[in-house]
Every structure is written in structure tokens, then in C-alpha cells.
Short mmCIF file of C-alpha atoms in Angstrom, two decimals:
data_model
loop_
_atom_site.label_atom_id
_atom_site.label_comp_id
_atom_site.label_asym_id
_atom_site.label_seq_id
_atom_site.Cartn_x
_atom_site.Cartn_y
_atom_site.Cartn_z
CA ALA A 515 -108.50 -35.27 -98.57
CA ILE A 516 -112.34 -36.24 -97.80
CA GLY A 517 -113.83 -33.19 -96.01
CA ARG A 518 -111.42 -30.66 -96.70
CA MET A 519 -112.94 -29.41 -100.02
CA SER A 520 -113.63 -25.77 -98.36
CA ASP A 521 -109.82 -25.45 -97.20
CA VAL A 522 -108.80 -25.44 -100.91
CA GLY A 523 -111.55 -22.58 -102.03
CA GLY A 524 -114.88 -24.92 -102.20
CA GLU A 525 -116.17 -27.11 -105.15
CA ALA A 526 -117.20 -24.14 -107.51
CA TYR A 527 -114.05 -22.44 -107.30
CA ILE A 528 -112.24 -25.94 -107.89
CA THR A 529 -115.10 -26.21 -110.70
CA SER A 530 -114.06 -22.95 -112.40
CA LEU A 531 -110.60 -23.82 -112.62
CA MET A 532 -111.80 -26.90 -114.73
CA VAL A 533 -113.90 -24.40 -116.70
CA ASN A 534 -111.76 -21.71 -117.58
CA ALA A 535 -108.47 -23.53 -117.82
CA PRO A 536 -107.08 -22.87 -121.42
CA ILE A 537 -107.12 -26.42 -122.57
CA SER A 538 -105.46 -25.44 -125.90
CA MET A 539 -102.27 -24.59 -124.15
CA ARG A 540 -99.65 -27.80 -124.04
CA PRO A 541 -98.66 -28.70 -120.65
CA GLU A 542 -94.98 -27.50 -121.72
CA ALA A 543 -96.39 -23.94 -122.39
CA TYR A 544 -97.94 -24.36 -118.56
CA GLY A 545 -94.58 -24.95 -117.26
CA ARG A 546 -92.81 -22.26 -118.58
CA LEU A 547 -95.72 -19.76 -117.06
CA VAL A 548 -95.02 -21.51 -113.98
CA TYR A 549 -91.47 -21.45 -114.30
CA LYS A 550 -91.30 -17.45 -114.93
CA THR A 551 -93.97 -16.70 -112.41
CA ALA A 552 -91.76 -18.40 -109.72
CA LEU A 553 -88.63 -16.74 -111.07
CA ARG A 554 -90.19 -13.15 -110.68
CA ARG A 555 -91.37 -14.22 -107.20
CA ARG A 556 -87.89 -14.91 -106.33
CA LEU A 557 -86.58 -11.80 -107.72
CA ILE A 558 -88.88 -9.92 -105.99
CA MET A 559 -87.71 -11.53 -102.28
CA CYS A 560 -83.76 -11.01 -103.60
CA GLY A 561 -85.01 -7.38 -104.18
CA ASP A 562 -86.33 -7.42 -100.23
CA GLU A 563 -82.59 -9.35 -99.46
CA LEU A 564 -80.60 -6.85 -100.83
CA ARG A 565 -82.56 -3.49 -99.63
CA GLY A 566 -81.88 -5.68 -95.91
CA LEU A 567 -78.03 -6.20 -96.85
CA ALA A 568 -77.81 -2.28 -98.09
CA LEU A 569 -79.46 -1.08 -94.52
CA ASP A 570 -77.11 -3.01 -92.69
CA GLU A 571 -74.92 -0.40 -91.68
CA LYS A 572 -72.40 -2.74 -89.38
CA ALA A 573 -71.61 -4.67 -92.38
CA SER A 574 -68.53 -3.65 -94.53
CA ILE A 575 -69.70 -2.22 -98.09
CA GLU A 576 -67.25 -5.25 -99.53
CA ASP A 577 -69.28 -7.81 -97.67
CA VAL A 578 -72.63 -6.12 -98.63
CA MET A 579 -71.53 -6.07 -102.24
CA ALA A 580 -70.48 -9.63 -102.10
CA ASP A 581 -73.97 -11.16 -100.82
CA ALA A 582 -75.77 -9.07 -103.05
CA GLU A 583 -73.81 -10.60 -106.03
CA ARG A 584 -73.98 -14.07 -104.42
CA ALA A 585 -78.09 -13.30 -103.98
CA PHE A 586 -78.88 -12.21 -107.52
CA ILE A 587 -76.36 -15.04 -109.07
CA ALA A 588 -78.61 -17.68 -107.04
CA VAL A 589 -82.01 -16.34 -108.19
CA ARG A 590 -80.36 -16.01 -112.29
CA ASP A 591 -78.81 -19.71 -111.78
CA THR A 592 -81.71 -21.15 -110.40
CA SER A 593 -83.95 -23.72 -112.29
CA LEU A 594 -87.16 -26.03 -111.58
CA GLU A 595 -85.35 -29.04 -112.67
CA ASP A 596 -82.60 -30.60 -110.56
CA ASP A 597 -79.92 -31.06 -112.88
CA SER A 598 -77.14 -32.30 -110.51
CA LEU A 599 -75.30 -35.18 -111.46
CA THR A 600 -76.44 -38.49 -110.18
CA PHE A 601 -73.39 -40.99 -108.91
CA LYS A 602 -73.84 -43.24 -112.08
CA ASP A 603 -73.15 -39.84 -114.29
CA MET A 604 -69.86 -39.27 -112.21
CA VAL A 605 -68.74 -42.36 -112.39
CA GLY A 606 -69.35 -42.30 -116.34
CA GLN A 607 -67.72 -39.01 -116.52
CA PHE A 608 -64.84 -40.29 -114.63
CA MET A 609 -64.39 -43.36 -116.95
CA ASP A 610 -64.38 -40.57 -120.02
CA GLN A 611 -61.41 -38.77 -118.31
CA VAL A 612 -59.75 -42.26 -118.16
CA PHE A 613 -60.15 -43.55 -121.57
CA ASP A 614 -59.23 -40.03 -122.81
CA ARG A 615 -55.56 -40.44 -120.99
CA ILE A 616 -55.57 -43.80 -122.60
CA GLU A 617 -56.05 -42.65 -126.42
CA ASN A 618 -54.27 -39.02 -125.56
CA PRO A 619 -51.41 -40.04 -123.17
CA ASP A 620 -49.66 -36.81 -123.76
CA LYS A 621 -52.40 -34.50 -123.26
CA PRO A 622 -52.09 -32.48 -120.05
CA MET A 623 -54.70 -33.59 -117.08
CA GLY A 624 -54.81 -29.49 -116.41
CA VAL A 625 -53.44 -26.23 -117.89
CA PRO A 626 -49.74 -26.58 -118.48
CA SER A 627 -47.61 -24.87 -115.76
CA GLY A 628 -44.96 -24.33 -118.17
CA TRP A 629 -42.61 -26.38 -116.10
CA HIS A 630 -41.68 -29.89 -117.48
CA ASP A 631 -41.31 -31.50 -114.31
CA VAL A 632 -43.81 -29.95 -112.79
CA ASP A 633 -46.48 -31.47 -115.27
CA ASP A 634 -44.95 -34.67 -115.34
CA LEU A 635 -45.57 -35.06 -111.63
CA LEU A 636 -48.71 -33.06 -111.27
CA GLY A 637 -50.47 -33.22 -114.61
CA GLY A 638 -50.37 -29.25 -114.62
CA TRP A 639 -52.44 -27.15 -112.94
CA ASN A 640 -56.14 -28.97 -111.89
CA LYS A 641 -59.57 -27.72 -111.50
CA GLY A 642 -60.63 -26.90 -107.90
CA ASP A 643 -56.75 -26.95 -106.69
CA LEU A 644 -55.28 -24.52 -104.49
CA ILE A 645 -51.17 -24.26 -105.26
CA ILE A 646 -49.10 -22.51 -103.15
CA LEU A 647 -46.38 -20.67 -104.43
CA ALA A 648 -43.79 -20.17 -101.08
CA GLY A 649 -40.46 -19.07 -100.79
CA ARG A 650 -38.46 -16.62 -98.43
CA PRO A 651 -38.27 -13.02 -99.88
CA GLY A 652 -36.31 -12.07 -103.00
CA MET A 653 -36.22 -15.70 -104.15
CA GLY A 654 -38.53 -14.85 -106.93
CA LYS A 655 -42.35 -16.38 -106.23
CA THR A 656 -43.90 -13.31 -108.52
CA SER A 657 -41.65 -14.16 -111.63
CA ALA A 658 -42.66 -17.76 -111.22
CA MET A 659 -45.75 -16.64 -110.88
CA LEU A 660 -45.61 -14.45 -114.04
CA SER A 661 -43.66 -17.25 -115.84
CA THR A 662 -46.27 -19.79 -115.84
CA ALA A 663 -49.40 -17.22 -116.43
CA LEU A 664 -47.45 -16.29 -119.61
CA ASN A 665 -46.67 -20.23 -120.58
CA ALA A 666 -50.12 -21.16 -119.69
CA ALA A 667 -51.56 -17.97 -121.83
CA LYS A 668 -49.63 -18.80 -125.03
CA LEU A 669 -51.27 -22.01 -125.43
CA GLY A 670 -54.48 -20.62 -124.74
CA ALA A 671 -55.42 -20.59 -121.36
CA ARG A 672 -57.42 -17.28 -119.79
CA ILE A 673 -55.76 -16.47 -117.00
CA GLY A 674 -56.99 -13.81 -114.23
CA ILE A 675 -54.03 -12.36 -111.94
CA ALA A 676 -54.82 -10.27 -108.89
CA SER A 677 -51.68 -8.33 -107.81
CA GLN A 678 -51.61 -6.50 -104.48
CA GLU A 679 -47.76 -6.11 -104.38
CA MET A 680 -47.56 -4.32 -107.68
CA MET A 681 -48.97 -1.70 -109.83
CA HIS A 682 -50.10 -3.14 -113.10
CA GLU A 683 -47.02 -1.29 -115.03
CA GLN A 684 -44.90 -3.37 -112.97
CA VAL A 685 -46.35 -6.49 -113.86
CA ILE A 686 -46.41 -5.81 -117.26
CA ALA A 687 -42.71 -4.65 -117.30
CA ARG A 688 -41.88 -8.23 -115.68
CA MET A 689 -43.47 -10.00 -118.27
CA ALA A 690 -41.77 -7.63 -120.93
CA ALA A 691 -38.51 -8.30 -119.46
CA MET A 692 -39.46 -12.44 -119.60
CA GLU A 693 -40.16 -12.37 -122.71
CA THR A 694 -37.88 -9.76 -124.39
CA GLY A 695 -34.78 -11.24 -122.39
CA ILE A 696 -33.84 -7.71 -121.48
CA ASN A 697 -32.84 -6.52 -118.20
CA LEU A 698 -35.95 -4.88 -116.52
CA GLN A 699 -33.65 -2.19 -115.16
CA LYS A 700 -32.97 -0.91 -118.76
CA LEU A 701 -36.39 -1.62 -119.84
CA ARG A 702 -38.12 0.48 -116.78
CA GLN A 703 -34.93 3.49 -118.19
CA GLY A 704 -35.55 3.04 -121.57
CA GLN A 705 -31.74 2.33 -122.38
CA LEU A 706 -32.75 0.36 -125.57
CA ASN A 707 -30.26 -0.41 -128.67
CA GLY A 708 -32.23 -0.56 -131.99
CA ASP A 709 -32.20 -4.70 -131.86
CA GLU A 710 -33.67 -4.21 -128.39
CA THR A 711 -36.39 -1.99 -129.59
CA ARG A 712 -38.06 -4.13 -132.14
CA ARG A 713 -37.75 -7.27 -129.71
CA PHE A 714 -39.64 -4.70 -127.40
CA VAL A 715 -42.42 -3.99 -129.57
CA LYS A 716 -42.44 -7.49 -131.06
CA ALA A 717 -43.04 -8.57 -127.40
CA MET A 718 -45.36 -6.26 -126.60
CA GLY A 719 -47.79 -7.08 -129.47
CA VAL A 720 -47.32 -10.87 -128.28
CA ILE A 721 -48.63 -9.77 -124.60
CA SER A 722 -51.19 -7.57 -125.55
CA ASP A 723 -53.22 -10.52 -127.27
CA LEU A 724 -52.61 -12.95 -124.44
CA PRO A 725 -56.05 -13.92 -122.90
CA ILE A 726 -54.95 -12.43 -119.78
CA MET A 727 -56.92 -10.37 -117.18
CA LEU A 728 -55.27 -8.23 -114.51
CA ILE A 729 -56.61 -6.09 -111.04
CA ASP A 730 -54.07 -4.21 -109.37
CA ALA A 731 -56.23 -4.05 -106.14
CA PRO A 732 -54.32 -2.97 -102.38
CA GLN A 733 -56.36 -4.35 -100.06
CA LEU A 734 -57.84 -7.23 -101.26
CA THR A 735 -60.39 -9.20 -99.42
CA PRO A 736 -61.63 -12.41 -100.34
CA GLN A 737 -65.06 -11.26 -101.18
CA ARG A 738 -63.71 -8.76 -103.48
CA LEU A 739 -61.80 -11.00 -105.39
CA ARG A 740 -63.96 -13.84 -105.39
CA MET A 741 -66.58 -10.77 -106.85
CA GLN A 742 -64.01 -9.79 -109.34
CA ALA A 743 -63.26 -13.57 -110.63
CA LEU A 744 -66.72 -14.48 -110.57
CA ARG A 745 -66.88 -11.76 -113.37
CA TRP A 746 -63.83 -12.76 -115.17
CA LYS A 747 -65.32 -16.52 -115.21
CA ARG A 748 -68.91 -14.99 -116.71
CA ARG A 749 -67.88 -12.43 -119.18
CA GLU A 750 -64.24 -14.21 -120.58
CA GLY A 751 -63.94 -17.30 -119.11
CA LEU A 752 -61.51 -18.38 -116.49
CA ASP A 753 -58.84 -21.04 -116.80
CA VAL A 754 -56.51 -19.85 -113.69
CA LEU A 755 -57.09 -17.67 -111.45
CA MET A 756 -53.61 -16.45 -109.36
CA VAL A 757 -52.78 -14.13 -106.25
CA ASP A 758 -49.84 -12.31 -105.69
CA TYR A 759 -49.62 -12.56 -102.52
CA LEU A 760 -51.34 -14.40 -99.83
CA GLN A 761 -50.25 -12.27 -96.73
CA ILE A 762 -50.87 -9.10 -97.79
CA MET A 763 -54.51 -10.02 -97.87
CA SER A 764 -56.89 -8.45 -96.09
CA SER A 765 -59.77 -9.38 -93.83
CA GLY A 766 -61.46 -6.30 -93.93
CA GLY A 767 -60.81 -5.85 -89.68
CA ALA A 768 -62.41 -9.52 -89.05
CA PHE A 769 -59.44 -10.18 -87.15
CA ARG A 770 -57.49 -9.01 -84.41
CA GLN A 771 -54.22 -7.36 -85.43
CA ASN A 772 -51.84 -9.84 -83.77
CA ASP A 773 -53.65 -12.98 -84.69
CA ARG A 774 -52.10 -13.34 -87.84
CA VAL A 775 -51.93 -16.91 -87.91
CA ALA A 776 -55.50 -17.46 -87.86
CA GLU A 777 -56.08 -14.84 -90.55
CA VAL A 778 -53.66 -16.10 -92.94
CA GLY A 779 -55.60 -19.57 -92.42
CA TYR A 780 -58.29 -17.90 -93.04
CA PHE A 781 -57.43 -16.46 -96.32
CA ALA A 782 -56.02 -20.28 -97.14
CA ARG A 783 -59.44 -21.51 -96.57
CA SER A 784 -61.23 -18.64 -98.68
CA LEU A 785 -59.09 -19.22 -101.45
CA LYS A 786 -59.44 -22.80 -101.78
CA ALA A 787 -63.46 -22.34 -101.55
CA LEU A 788 -63.20 -20.11 -104.25
CA ALA A 789 -61.19 -22.63 -106.37
CA LYS A 790 -63.97 -25.32 -105.59
CA GLU A 791 -66.50 -22.87 -106.41
CA LEU A 792 -64.97 -21.65 -110.18
CA ARG A 793 -63.63 -25.27 -110.48
CA THR A 794 -60.73 -23.65 -111.61
CA PRO A 795 -57.19 -23.91 -110.14
CA VAL A 796 -56.09 -20.95 -107.87
CA ILE A 797 -52.32 -20.03 -107.32
CA ALA A 798 -51.14 -18.21 -104.38
CA ALA A 799 -47.56 -16.88 -103.72
CA ALA A 800 -47.04 -17.11 -99.99
CA GLN A 801 -43.96 -15.59 -98.11
CA LEU A 802 -42.10 -17.61 -95.69
CA SER A 803 -40.67 -16.16 -92.51
#
């Protein structure tokens, strides 16, 4: 702008930039230098933010860890270019999906549940969905969840299971009973004959090779679940996340002890937000009173 040359360093400074610029470099190289410098600056700002988070003694350590991971991921995934889809791109993707269904009518839309009636109705478990498996105590919610986990994993789906009610030994014992058809009590007591022992060994070989990731975490908060799911997604890939079960999640003391309705609602909203963030179906067992 006229009369404002001094605001940017004056004529001598502008001339020095023109003289000293390495004109042999291509514009793409300049762009990379600018990008790397901007990324370093963002990392420095992220470091300052992490220090502030760590010094906040009022925040729970789980909240601090979740926010710290979020801040770093935001820097890692940042880009100077806007790679978000335009509306036209979104319409094109939807058209591709419809034509793919026309050409492959038997192909499941989402991750197969293993239950034919459910797959016919819903098309399997779909990205971003929160599915609640609800029932009264003793009606087999956990067994239903583990059954669909086994079925989906055998078809190649990568399954993450967050178990709060059972230790990992108990989860694997139930899977072994499903795979072998042997009574769970007999497996736990080791009362197997020769044929059952062979079936058990074969089943454990199959189960151990399945793309299943498992964490047994009492007092699981939505923040800790999010951290674990993001790690699974980043390291192994994640097609379905399963949580057993909704009511025994922990809010970390964020709600009054007698405000269970609000607390469980908070858990459900957190899981729905996580499903959208991961672009992964989240299945949670829930207990009906």
C-alpha cells in the first residue's frame, strides 16, 4: 500500500530480499521450507500447551493425557493444504457406493455381524454407528458381543475389545467355549478328554491368529478409551470397537454419585462422538433395569 513501505522494513529491506533470494530453487522447494518451519513452530506451541496441561493439578491425569495426545495428533496431522472434500466430491463418493452395491448386491455394506437377520436389516455394522446391545442381567449380552467379534474377525475385520466386567482370561475362556462347543465350566476346570483336548488346542490356534485387540480395564473413562482406540487405529487398524459394558464406565468423578441418568447419557454421547471420530462402528453392551 502507498505510504506504508516502512511498516514492512523499508525499501532497503525489500531490496535485500530480492537480491538474496536463492532464485535457483523451485517454488515447490520454497513451499516445503515454509511448511517445515510452520510445523516446527506448531510443535513449539504444542510443547508449551503440554507443559500448561501438566501443571494443572486440578485436572485428572487421564484428562491431561487425553488432551496431550489430542494436541500432538493435531500437529502431526496438520497440513497447509485444505484436503477436505468438497460437496461435489461427497456426492461422487455416494454415487460410487451405490453403483458398487448395484454391481455387488451380496457384498455387505458394513462389517458383517455374523447374524443373517441383522445383516439383512442393517447391512452389518456401519462406520460411525453406535450400536447398543441391551438386555437384562444374565441374558447373554457379553456372549452376543464376543460371538459377533469372533465372526467378524474370522472374516478379516480388526476388532478392538474394551472389557471392564471381565479379565482377559475370562474373555478368552468364553471365546474358547464358543469355538470348541465345550462347556465353559469344563474348560475352566481342565476336565477334557482326548478329543476335547485336540479341539481346544486347534481352537486356541485359530483364536490367537485372529485380528483381535483386547484391554481389560476397570474404571475405564471415555478419555482413556479414546486414547486406546486411537492407538489401535494408528498401529493395527480398527474396524469395530466393542465396549463391555456401558454402565460401569467411569466419569472420573465428573458427576454426582446419584446422577446416574446424566452420567450414562454422557457415556453414550462420548461413544457416539468416538465412533464418528474413528469412522468405525462402536458396539456397547448395556444393562436394562
